[in-house]
Every structure is written in C-alpha cells, then in structure tokens.
PDB file of C-alpha atoms and ligand atoms in Angstrom:
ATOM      1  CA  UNK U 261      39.831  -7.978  -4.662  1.00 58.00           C
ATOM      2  CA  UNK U 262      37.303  -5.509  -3.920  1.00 69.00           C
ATOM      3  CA  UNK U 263      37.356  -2.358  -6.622  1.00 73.00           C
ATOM      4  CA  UNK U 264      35.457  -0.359  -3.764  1.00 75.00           C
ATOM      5  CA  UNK U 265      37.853   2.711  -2.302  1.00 78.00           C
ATOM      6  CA  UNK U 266      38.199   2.344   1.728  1.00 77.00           C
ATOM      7  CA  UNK U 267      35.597   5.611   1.553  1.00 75.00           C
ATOM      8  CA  UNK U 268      33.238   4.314  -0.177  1.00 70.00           C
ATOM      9  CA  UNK U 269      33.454   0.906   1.715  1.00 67.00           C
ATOM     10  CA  UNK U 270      32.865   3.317   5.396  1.00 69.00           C
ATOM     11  CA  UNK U 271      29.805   4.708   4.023  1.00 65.00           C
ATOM     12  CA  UNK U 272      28.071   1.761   3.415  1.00 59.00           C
ATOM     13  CA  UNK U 273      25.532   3.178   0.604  1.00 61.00           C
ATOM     14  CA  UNK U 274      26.273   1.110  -2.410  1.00 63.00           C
ATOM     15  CA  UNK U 275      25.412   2.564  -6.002  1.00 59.00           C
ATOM     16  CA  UNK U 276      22.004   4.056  -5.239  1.00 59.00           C
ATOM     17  CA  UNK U 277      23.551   6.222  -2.651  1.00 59.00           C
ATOM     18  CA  UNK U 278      20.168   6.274  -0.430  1.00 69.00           C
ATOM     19  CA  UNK U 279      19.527   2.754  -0.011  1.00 72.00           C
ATOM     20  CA  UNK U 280      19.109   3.048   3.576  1.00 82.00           C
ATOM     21  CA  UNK U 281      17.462   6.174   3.413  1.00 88.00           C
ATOM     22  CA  UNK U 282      14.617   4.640   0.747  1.00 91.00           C
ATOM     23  CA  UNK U 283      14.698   1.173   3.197  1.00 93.00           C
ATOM     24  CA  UNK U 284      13.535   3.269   6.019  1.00 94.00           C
ATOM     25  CA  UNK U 285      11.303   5.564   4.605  1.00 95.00           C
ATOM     26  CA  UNK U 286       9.594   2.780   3.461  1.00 96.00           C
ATOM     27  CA  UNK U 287       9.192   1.840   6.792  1.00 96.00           C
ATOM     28  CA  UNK U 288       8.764   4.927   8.752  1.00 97.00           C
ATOM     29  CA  UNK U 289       5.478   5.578   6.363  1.00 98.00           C
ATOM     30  CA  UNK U 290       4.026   1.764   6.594  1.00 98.00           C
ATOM     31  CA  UNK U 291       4.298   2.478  10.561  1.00 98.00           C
ATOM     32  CA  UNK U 292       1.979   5.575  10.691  1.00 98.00           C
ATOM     33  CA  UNK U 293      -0.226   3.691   7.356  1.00 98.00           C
ATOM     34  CA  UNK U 294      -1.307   0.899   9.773  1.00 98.00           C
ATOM     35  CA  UNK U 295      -3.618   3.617  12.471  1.00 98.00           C
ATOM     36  CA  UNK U 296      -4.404   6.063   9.378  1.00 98.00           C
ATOM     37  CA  UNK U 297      -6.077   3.011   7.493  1.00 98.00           C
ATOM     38  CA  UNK U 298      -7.842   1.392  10.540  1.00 98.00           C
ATOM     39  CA  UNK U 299      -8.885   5.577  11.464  1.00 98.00           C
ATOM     40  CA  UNK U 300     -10.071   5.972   8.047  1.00 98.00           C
ATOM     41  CA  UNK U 301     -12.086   2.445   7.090  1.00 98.00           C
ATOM     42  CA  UNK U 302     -13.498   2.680  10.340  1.00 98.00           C
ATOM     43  CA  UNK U 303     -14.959   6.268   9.564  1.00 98.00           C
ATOM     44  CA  UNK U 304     -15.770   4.439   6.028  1.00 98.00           C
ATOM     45  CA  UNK U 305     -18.036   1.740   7.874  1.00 97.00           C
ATOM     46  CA  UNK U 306     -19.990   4.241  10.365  1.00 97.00           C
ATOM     47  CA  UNK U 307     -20.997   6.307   7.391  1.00 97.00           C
ATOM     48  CA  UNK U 308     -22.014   3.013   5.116  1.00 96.00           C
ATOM     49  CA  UNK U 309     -25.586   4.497   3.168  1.00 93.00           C
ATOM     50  CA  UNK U 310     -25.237   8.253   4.871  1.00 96.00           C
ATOM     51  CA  UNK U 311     -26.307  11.288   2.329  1.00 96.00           C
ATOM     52  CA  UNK U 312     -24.221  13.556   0.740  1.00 97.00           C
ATOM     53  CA  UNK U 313     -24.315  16.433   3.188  1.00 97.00           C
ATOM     54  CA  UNK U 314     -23.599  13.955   6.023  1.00 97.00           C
ATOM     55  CA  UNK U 315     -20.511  12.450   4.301  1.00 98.00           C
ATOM     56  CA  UNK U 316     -19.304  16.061   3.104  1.00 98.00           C
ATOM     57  CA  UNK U 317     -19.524  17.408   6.802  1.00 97.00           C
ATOM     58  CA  UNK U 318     -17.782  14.269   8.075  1.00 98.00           C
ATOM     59  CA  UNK U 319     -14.904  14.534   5.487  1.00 98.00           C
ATOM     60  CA  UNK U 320     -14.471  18.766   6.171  1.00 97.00           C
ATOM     61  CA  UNK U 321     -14.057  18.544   9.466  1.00 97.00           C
ATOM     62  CA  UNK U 322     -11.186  19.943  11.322  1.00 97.00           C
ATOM     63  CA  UNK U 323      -9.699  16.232  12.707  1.00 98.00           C
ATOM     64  CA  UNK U 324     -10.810  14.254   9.691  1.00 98.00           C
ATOM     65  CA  UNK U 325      -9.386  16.759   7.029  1.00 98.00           C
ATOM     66  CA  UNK U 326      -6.354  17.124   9.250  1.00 98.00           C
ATOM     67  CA  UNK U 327      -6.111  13.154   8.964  1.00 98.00           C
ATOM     68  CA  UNK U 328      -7.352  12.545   5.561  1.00 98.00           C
ATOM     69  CA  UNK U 329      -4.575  14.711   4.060  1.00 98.00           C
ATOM     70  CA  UNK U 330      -1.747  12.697   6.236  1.00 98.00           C
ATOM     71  CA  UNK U 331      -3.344   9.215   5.225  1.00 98.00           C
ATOM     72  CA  UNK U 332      -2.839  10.780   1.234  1.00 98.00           C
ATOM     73  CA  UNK U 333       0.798  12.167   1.705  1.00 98.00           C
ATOM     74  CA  UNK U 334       1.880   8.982   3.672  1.00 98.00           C
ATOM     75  CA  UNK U 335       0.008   6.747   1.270  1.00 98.00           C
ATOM     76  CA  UNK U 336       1.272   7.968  -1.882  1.00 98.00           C
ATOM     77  CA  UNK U 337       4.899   8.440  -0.924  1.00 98.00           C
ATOM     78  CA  UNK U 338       4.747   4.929   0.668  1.00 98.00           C
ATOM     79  CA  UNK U 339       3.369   3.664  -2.457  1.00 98.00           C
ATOM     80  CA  UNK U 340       6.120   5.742  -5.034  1.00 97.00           C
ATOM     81  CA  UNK U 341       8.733   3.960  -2.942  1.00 97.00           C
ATOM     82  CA  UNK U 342       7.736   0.790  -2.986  1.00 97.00           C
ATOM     83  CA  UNK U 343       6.523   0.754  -6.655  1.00 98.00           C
ATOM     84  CA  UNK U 344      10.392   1.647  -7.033  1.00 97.00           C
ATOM     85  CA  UNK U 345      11.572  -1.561  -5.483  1.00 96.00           C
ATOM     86  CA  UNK U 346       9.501  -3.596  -7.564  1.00 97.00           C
ATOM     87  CA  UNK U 347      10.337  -1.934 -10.874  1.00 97.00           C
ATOM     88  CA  UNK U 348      13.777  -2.275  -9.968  1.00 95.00           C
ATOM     89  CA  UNK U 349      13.493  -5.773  -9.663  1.00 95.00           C
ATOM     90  CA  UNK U 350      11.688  -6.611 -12.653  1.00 95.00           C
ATOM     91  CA  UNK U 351      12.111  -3.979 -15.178  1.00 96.00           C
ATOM     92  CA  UNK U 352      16.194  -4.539 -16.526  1.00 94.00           C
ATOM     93  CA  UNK U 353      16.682  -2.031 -19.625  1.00 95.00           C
ATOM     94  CA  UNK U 354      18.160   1.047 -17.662  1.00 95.00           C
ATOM     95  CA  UNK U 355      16.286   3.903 -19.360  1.00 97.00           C
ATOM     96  CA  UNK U 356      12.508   1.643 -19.341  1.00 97.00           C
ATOM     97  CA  UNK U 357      13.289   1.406 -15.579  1.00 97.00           C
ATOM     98  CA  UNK U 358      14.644   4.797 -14.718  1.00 96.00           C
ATOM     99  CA  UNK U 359      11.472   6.555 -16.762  1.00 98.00           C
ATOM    100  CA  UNK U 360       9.005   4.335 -15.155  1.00 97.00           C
ATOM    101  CA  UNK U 361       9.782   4.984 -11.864  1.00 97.00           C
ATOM    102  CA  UNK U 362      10.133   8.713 -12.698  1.00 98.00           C
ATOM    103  CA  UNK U 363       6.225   8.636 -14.399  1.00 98.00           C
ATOM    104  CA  UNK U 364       4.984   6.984 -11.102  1.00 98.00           C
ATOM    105  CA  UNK U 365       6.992   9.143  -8.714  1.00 98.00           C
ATOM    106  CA  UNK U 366       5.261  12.364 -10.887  1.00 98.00           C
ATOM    107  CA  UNK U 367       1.840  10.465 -11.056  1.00 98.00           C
ATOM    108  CA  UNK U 368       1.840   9.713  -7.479  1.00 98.00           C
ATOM    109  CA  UNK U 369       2.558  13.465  -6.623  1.00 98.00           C
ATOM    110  CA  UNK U 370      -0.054  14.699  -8.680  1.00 98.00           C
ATOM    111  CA  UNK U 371      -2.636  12.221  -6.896  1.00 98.00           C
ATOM    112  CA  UNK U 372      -1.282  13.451  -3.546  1.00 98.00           C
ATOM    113  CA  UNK U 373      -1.922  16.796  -4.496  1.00 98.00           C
ATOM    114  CA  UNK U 374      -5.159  16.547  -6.396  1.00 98.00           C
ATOM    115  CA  UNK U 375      -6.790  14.341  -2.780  1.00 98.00           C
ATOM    116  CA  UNK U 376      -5.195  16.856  -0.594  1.00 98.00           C
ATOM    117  CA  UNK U 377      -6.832  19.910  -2.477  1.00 98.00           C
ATOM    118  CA  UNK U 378     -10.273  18.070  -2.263  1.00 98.00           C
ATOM    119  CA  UNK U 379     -10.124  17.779   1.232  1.00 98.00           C
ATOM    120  CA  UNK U 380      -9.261  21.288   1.333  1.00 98.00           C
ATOM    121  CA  UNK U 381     -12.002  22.073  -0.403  1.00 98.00           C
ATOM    122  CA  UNK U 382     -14.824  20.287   0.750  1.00 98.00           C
ATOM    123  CA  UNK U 383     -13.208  21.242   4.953  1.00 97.00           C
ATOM    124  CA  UNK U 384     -13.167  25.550   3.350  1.00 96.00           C
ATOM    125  CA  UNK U 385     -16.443  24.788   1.589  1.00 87.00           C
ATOM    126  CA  UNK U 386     -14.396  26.471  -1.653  1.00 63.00           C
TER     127      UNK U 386
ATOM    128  CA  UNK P 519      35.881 -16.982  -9.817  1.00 62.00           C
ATOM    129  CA  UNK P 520      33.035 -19.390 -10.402  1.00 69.00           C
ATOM    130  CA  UNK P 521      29.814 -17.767 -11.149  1.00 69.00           C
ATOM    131  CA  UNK P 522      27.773 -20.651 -12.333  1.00 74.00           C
ATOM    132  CA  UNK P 523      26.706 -22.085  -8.660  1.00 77.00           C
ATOM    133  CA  UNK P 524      25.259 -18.899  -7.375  1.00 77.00           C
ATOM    134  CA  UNK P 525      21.690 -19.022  -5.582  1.00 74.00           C
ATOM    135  CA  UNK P 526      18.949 -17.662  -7.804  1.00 70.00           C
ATOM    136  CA  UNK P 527      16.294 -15.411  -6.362  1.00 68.00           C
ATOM    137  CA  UNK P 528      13.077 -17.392  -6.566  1.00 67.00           C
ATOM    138  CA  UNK P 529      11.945 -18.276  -9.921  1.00 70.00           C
ATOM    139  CA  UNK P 530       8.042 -18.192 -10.145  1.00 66.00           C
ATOM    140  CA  UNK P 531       7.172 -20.803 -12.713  1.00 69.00           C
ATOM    141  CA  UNK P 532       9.897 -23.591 -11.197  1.00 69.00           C
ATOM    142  CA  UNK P 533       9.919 -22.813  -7.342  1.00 70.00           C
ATOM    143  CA  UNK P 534       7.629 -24.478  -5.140  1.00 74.00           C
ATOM    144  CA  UNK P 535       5.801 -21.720  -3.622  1.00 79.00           C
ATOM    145  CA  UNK P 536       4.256 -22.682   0.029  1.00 86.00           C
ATOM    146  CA  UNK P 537       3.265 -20.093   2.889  1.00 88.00           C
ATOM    147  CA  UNK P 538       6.655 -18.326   2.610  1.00 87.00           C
ATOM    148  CA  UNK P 539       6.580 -18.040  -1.067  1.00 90.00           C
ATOM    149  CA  UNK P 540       2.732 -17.050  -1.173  1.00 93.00           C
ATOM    150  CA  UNK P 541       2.520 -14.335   1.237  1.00 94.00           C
ATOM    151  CA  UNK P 542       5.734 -12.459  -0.361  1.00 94.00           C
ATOM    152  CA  UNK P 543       4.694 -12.391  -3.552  1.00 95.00           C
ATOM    153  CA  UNK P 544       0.406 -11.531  -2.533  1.00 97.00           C
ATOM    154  CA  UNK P 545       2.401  -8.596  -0.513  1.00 98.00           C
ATOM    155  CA  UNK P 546       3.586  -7.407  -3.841  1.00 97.00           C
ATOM    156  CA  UNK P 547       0.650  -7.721  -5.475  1.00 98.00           C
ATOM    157  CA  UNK P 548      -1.562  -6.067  -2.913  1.00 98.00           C
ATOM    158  CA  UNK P 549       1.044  -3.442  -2.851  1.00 98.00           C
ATOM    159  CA  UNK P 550       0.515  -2.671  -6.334  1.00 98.00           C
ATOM    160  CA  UNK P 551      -3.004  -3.020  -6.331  1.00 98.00           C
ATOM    161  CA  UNK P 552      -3.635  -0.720  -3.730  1.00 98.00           C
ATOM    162  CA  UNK P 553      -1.163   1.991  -5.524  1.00 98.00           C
ATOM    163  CA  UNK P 554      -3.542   1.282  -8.669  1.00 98.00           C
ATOM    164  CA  UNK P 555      -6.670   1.583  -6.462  1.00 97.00           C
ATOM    165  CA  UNK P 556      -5.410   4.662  -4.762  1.00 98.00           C
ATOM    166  CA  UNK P 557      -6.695   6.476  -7.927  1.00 98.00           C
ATOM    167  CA  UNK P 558     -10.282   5.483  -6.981  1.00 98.00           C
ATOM    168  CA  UNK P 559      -9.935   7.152  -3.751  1.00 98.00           C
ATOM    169  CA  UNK P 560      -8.934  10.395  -5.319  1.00 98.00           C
ATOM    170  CA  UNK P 561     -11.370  10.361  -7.566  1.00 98.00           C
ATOM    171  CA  UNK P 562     -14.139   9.652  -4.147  1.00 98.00           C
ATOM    172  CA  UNK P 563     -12.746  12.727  -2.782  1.00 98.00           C
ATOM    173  CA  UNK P 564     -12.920  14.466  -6.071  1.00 98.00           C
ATOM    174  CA  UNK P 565     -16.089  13.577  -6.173  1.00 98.00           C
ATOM    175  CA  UNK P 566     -17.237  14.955  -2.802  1.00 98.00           C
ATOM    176  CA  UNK P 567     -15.602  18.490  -3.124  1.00 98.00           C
ATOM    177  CA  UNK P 568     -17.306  19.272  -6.349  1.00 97.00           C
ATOM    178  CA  UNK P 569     -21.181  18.679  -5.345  1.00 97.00           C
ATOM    179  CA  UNK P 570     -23.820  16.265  -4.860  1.00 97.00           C
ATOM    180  CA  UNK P 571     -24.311  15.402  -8.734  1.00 98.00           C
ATOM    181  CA  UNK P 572     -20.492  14.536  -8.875  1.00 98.00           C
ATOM    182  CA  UNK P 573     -20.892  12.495  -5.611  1.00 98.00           C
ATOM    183  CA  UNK P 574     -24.138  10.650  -6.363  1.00 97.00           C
ATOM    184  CA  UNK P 575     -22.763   9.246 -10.001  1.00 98.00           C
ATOM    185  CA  UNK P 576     -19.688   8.052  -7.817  1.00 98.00           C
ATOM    186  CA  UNK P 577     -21.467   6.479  -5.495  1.00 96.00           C
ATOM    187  CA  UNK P 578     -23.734   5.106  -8.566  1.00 97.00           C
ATOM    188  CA  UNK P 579     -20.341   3.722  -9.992  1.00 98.00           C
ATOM    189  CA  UNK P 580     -19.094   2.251  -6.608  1.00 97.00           C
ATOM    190  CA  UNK P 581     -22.525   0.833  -5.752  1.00 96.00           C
ATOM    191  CA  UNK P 582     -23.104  -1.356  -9.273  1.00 97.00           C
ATOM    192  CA  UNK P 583     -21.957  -5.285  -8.625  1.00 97.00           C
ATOM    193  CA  UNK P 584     -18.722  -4.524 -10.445  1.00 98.00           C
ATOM    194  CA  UNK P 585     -17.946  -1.464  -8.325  1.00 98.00           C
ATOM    195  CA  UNK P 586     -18.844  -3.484  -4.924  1.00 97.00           C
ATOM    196  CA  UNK P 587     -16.865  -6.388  -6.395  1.00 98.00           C
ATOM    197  CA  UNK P 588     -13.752  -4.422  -7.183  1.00 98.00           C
ATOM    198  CA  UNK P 589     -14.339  -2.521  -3.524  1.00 98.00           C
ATOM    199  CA  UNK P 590     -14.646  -6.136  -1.641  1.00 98.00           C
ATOM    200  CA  UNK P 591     -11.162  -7.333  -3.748  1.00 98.00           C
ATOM    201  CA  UNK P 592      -9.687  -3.917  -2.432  1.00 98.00           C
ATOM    202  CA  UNK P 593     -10.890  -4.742   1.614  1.00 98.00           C
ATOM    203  CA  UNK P 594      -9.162  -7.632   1.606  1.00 98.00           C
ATOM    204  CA  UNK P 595      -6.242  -6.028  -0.658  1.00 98.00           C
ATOM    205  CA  UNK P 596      -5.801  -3.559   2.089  1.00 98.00           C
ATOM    206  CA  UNK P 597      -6.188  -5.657   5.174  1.00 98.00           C
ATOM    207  CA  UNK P 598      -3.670  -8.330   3.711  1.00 98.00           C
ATOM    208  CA  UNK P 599      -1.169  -5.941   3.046  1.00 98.00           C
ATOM    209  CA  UNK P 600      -1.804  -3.879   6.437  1.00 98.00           C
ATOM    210  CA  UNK P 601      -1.749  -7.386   8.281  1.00 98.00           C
ATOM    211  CA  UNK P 602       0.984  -8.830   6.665  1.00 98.00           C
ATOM    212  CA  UNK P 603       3.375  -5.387   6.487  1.00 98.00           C
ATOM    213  CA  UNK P 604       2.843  -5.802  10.626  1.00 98.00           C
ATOM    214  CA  UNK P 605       4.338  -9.207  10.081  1.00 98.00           C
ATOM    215  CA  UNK P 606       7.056  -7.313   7.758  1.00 98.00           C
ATOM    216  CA  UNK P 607       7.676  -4.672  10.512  1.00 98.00           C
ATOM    217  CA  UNK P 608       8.204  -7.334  13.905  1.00 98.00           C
ATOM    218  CA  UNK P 609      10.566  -8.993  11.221  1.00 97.00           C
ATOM    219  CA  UNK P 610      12.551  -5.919  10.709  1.00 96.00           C
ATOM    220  CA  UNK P 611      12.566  -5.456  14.298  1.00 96.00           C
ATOM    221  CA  UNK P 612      14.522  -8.225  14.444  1.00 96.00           C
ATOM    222  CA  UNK P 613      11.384 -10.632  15.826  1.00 97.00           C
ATOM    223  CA  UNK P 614       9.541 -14.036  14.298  1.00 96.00           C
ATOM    224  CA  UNK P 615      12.014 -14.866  12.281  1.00 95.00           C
ATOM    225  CA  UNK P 616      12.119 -18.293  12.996  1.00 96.00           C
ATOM    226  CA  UNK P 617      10.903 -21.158  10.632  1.00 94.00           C
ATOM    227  CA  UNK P 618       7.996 -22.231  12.847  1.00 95.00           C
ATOM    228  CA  UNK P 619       6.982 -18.442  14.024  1.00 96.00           C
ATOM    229  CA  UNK P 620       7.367 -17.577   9.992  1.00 96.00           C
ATOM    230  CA  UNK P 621       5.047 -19.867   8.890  1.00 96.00           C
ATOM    231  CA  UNK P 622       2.383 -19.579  11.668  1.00 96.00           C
ATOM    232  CA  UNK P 623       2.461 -15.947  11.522  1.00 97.00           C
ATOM    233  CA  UNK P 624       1.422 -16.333   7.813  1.00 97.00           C
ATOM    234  CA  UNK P 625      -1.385 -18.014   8.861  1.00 97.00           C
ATOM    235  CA  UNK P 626      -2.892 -15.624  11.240  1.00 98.00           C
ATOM    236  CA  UNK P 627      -2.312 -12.962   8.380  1.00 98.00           C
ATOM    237  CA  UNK P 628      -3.901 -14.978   5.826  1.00 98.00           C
ATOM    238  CA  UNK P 629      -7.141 -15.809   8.363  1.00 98.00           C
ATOM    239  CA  UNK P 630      -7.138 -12.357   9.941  1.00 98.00           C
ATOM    240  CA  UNK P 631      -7.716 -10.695   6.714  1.00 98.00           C
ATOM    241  CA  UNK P 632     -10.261 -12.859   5.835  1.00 98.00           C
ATOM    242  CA  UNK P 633     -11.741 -12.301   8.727  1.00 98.00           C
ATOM    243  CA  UNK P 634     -11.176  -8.762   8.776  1.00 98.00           C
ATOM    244  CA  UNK P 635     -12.592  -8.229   5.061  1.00 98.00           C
ATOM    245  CA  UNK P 636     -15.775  -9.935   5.831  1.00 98.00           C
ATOM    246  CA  UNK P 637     -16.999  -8.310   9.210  1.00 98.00           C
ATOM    247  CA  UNK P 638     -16.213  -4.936   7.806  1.00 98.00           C
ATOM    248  CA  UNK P 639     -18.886  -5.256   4.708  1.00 98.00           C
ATOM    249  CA  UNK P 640     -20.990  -6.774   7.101  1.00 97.00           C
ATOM    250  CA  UNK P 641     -20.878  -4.079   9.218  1.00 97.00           C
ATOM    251  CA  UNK P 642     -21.060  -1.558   5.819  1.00 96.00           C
ATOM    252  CA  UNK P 643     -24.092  -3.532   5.161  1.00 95.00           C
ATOM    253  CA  UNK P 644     -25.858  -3.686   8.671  1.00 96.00           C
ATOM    254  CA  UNK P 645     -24.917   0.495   8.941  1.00 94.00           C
ATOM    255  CA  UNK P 646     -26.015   1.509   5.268  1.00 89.00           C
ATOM    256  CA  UNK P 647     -28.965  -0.619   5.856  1.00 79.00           C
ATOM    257  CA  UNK P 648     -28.931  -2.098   2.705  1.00 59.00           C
TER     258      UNK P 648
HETATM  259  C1  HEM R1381      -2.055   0.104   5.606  1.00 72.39           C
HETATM  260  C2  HEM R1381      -0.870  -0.020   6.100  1.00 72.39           C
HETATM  261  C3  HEM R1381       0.348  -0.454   5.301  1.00 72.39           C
HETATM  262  C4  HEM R1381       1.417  -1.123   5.826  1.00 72.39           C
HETATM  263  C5  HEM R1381       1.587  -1.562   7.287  1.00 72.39           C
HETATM  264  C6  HEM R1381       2.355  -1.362   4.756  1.00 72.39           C
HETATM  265  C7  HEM R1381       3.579  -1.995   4.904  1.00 72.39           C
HETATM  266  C8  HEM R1381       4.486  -2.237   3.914  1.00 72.39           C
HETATM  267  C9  HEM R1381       5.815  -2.790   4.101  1.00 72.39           C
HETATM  268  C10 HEM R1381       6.432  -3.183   5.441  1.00 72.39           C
HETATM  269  C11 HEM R1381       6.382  -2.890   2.873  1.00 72.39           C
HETATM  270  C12 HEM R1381       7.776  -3.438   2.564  1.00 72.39           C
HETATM  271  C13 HEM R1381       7.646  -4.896   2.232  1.00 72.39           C
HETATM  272  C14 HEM R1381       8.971  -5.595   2.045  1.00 72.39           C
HETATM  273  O1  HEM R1381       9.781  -5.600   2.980  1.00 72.39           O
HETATM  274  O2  HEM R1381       9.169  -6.171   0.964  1.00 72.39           O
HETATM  275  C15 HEM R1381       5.422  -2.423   1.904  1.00 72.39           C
HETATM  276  C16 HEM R1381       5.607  -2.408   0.541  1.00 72.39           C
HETATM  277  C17 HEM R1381       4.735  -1.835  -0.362  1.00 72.39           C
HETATM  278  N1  HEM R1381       3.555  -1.159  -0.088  1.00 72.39           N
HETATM  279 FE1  HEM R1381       2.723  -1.007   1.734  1.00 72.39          FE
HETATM  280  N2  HEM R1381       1.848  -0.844   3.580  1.00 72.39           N
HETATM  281  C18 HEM R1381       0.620  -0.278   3.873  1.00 72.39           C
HETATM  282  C19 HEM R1381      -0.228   0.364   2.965  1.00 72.39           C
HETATM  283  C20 HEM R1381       0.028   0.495   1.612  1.00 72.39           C
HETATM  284  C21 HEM R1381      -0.829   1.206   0.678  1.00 72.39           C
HETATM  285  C22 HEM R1381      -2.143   1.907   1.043  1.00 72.39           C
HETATM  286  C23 HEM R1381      -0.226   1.115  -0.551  1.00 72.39           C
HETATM  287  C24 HEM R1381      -0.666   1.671  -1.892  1.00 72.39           C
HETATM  288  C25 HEM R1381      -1.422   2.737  -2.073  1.00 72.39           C
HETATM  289  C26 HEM R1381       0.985   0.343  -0.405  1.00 72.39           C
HETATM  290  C27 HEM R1381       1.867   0.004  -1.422  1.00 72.39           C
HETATM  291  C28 HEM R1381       3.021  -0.716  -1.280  1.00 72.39           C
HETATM  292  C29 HEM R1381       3.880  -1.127  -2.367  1.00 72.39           C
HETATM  293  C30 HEM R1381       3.661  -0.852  -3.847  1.00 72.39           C
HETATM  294  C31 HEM R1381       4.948  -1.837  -1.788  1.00 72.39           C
HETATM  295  C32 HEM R1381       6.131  -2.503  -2.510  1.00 72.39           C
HETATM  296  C33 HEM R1381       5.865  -3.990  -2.602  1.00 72.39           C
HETATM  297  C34 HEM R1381       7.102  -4.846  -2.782  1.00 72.39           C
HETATM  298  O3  HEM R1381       8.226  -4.322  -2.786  1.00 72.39           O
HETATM  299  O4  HEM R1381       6.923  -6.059  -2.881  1.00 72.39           O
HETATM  300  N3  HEM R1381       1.109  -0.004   0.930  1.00 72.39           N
HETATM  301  N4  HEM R1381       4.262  -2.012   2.565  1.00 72.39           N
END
C-alpha cells in the first residue's frame, strides 16, 4: 500500500520537490564547465611566467572577462549543487544537514560574487 | 514486510572497491576538492584587481614547492573530474553503460588525466621558462 495520493504519484517529484530540477542543473552546468575549463587552463598555460601588466590585460579583456565571469557563475552553482548531494548523503541529523548546505550555498554565492567583481574590476580598470 | 535483506549502498571499509568503486568515489573527492580549491582562484583574481604588490605575493605563495604542489594535486583534480564527469554525461545519455565499456572507459579517464596533468605543467614550464 502506497501512502502517496494519485497527485502526488503524477508528479513524480518525491519529498524534495525539485529533484529533477537539481539532477539537471547539475548537468546542464557540468556541460558548459567542460569548454570553460579547457578555455580557461589553456589561457593559464600560454601566460605561464608573463608579468603583471600582461596577465592583468589578458584577464580585462572584453572575451576573457566575458568568459571568466561565466566559468565563476557556472562553477560555483555547479559546485553548491553538488556539495548538496554529498551532504545529503552523509550528513543524517536534519538541522546539521539542512544548515550546512545552507552555509555552502551562501559561501558559494559570496565567492561567485567576490570573482565576478574582480574581473569587473581589473576589465573597467576600477 | 521484511526489511532485513535490503541491498546496502556501498560500504567503504567492507566493499571491495575495483575500477567501478574507485572512480565514483575519486569523483567525489575531486568534486569537493575543487569546490575547496575554488577559493584559491578567487583569491588569484582578487589578487590581480587590486595591484601588482597584491599579485606578486600571490604569485610568491603559488610559486613556493607547497603552492606548486597543491596547484599540480589541483591539475589532475580538475582533469579527473572534467574527464570522468564526460564519462558521467555519455552515461546519462543513456551510452557505455555496459560492464566491459564501464570499466574500460575508467581506464582511459584514469590515463587521460594523467596524461593530461603532466603535459600541461610541462607546457607551464617550457612557456614560463622556468
Ligand atoms: C570541468 C568540468 C566539470 C564537469 C564535466 C563536471 C561534471 C560533474 C558531474 C557529471 C557530476 C555529477 C556526478 C554524479 O552523477 O554523481 C559532478 C558532481 C560534482 N562536481 Fe563537477 N564537473 C566539472 C567541474 C567541477 C568543478 C570546477 C567543481 C568545483 C568547483 C565541481 C564540483 C562538483 C561536486 C562537489 C560534485 C558532487 C560530487 C558527488 O556528488 O559525488 N565540478 N560534476
């Protein structure tokens, strides 16, 4: 006997509501991850040993700013989501679980922002 | 109802871990590094917008043997878990999910990154001229 209504059994989302919806996020961001990282370590490589002006003008211009601040807001909501699924797995007293995934959700924000507004910075020369 | 026969999610100090085990649980643990690690990249960037001074003691920090050590573990952090989340995405597309495919698959990840992680400080090396 299942104690599930018929309504709840037709929409398929189970007690967290989004499951699908975090599943494919998860996804959707490790998809557009795989050409930001192999962009961005490649841009890492041919600037191996350049000076601080040469680095500065690589990271402030238009198509690497642009990119840079994707790779961050991809990367860190990617990361929020998937530090979720492991918590959830490991951590089993409700309120240690629900507060640490709320911390790293808020940390991983605040990281997003802070990298974002550095690009910023360095591409307005602020 | 019987509840006492039920299969048990892996159990990491009892279950013999091989290369299906291995690779699932170093995806984790890349994963997790790499969130940890993200910091450092912040803190590059950080670095860069507020001036030279800030950007040459980073690059002082990151250029010691325990920043280049910790910056080799993250290469090969990254390129495992970008290798192997390929391998995660063609499975979720529904492809290489057989036994045989699984297990070579993990292979090519595990060589590829190796691979990958060397040639690019190599390359960091041969372009920074150091
Ligand atoms: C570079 C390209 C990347 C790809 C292709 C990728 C792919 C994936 C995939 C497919 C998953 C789900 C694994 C599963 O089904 O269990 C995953 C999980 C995860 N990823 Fe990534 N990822 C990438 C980069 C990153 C980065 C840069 C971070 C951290 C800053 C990160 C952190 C995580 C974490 C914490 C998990 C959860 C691990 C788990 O549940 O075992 N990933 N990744």
């Amino acid at each position: 006997m299942s104690l599930r209504t018929p309504l709840s059994r037709a929409k398929g989302l189970g007690s967290a509501k989004d499951g699908v919806h975090h599943w494919w996020i998860e996804r959707l961001t490790a998809v557009a991850l795989v050409p930001l990282y192999i962009w961005f370590v490649w841009g890492l490589i041919s600037h191996a040993g350049a000076d601080y002006e040469t680095v500065a003008a690589w990271i402030g211009s238009p198509v690497t700013a642009v990119l840079l601040v994707l790779l961050l807001a991809v990367t860190f909501h990617h990361a929020q989501l998937g530090m979720q699924v492991v918590y959830e797995d490991y951590i089993h007293t409700e309120w240690l679980k629900l507060t640490s995934i709320v911390l790293t959700k808020f940390i991983a924000y605040v990281l997003a922002a802070a990298g974002i507004f550095a690009v910023l910075r360095v591409a307005f020369g602020g | 109802m019987q509840t006492d026969k039920r299969p048990l999610s892996p159990h990491l100090q009892i279950y013999k871990l091989g290369w299906t085990g291995i690779p699932s649980i170093l995806h984790r643990m890349t994963g997790v590094a790499l969130t940890l690690g993200s910091v450092l990249l912040v803190y590059w960037l950080a670095a860069i917008a507020s001036g030279p001074e800030a950007y040459a003691t980073a690059q002082a920090i990151f250029g010691s043997i325990i920043g280049q050590i910790i910056l080799f573990g993250f290469t090969f952090a990254l390129y495992y878990h970008l290798c192997n989340g390929i391998r995660h995405l063609i499975w979720d597309a529904g492809y290489g999910l057989k036994i045989e495919t699984v297990l070579r698959s993990a292979r090519v990840v595990a060589i590829a990154s190796v691979v990958l992680t060397v040639l690019t400080w190599l390359l960091v090396f041969i372009v920074g001229g150091a």
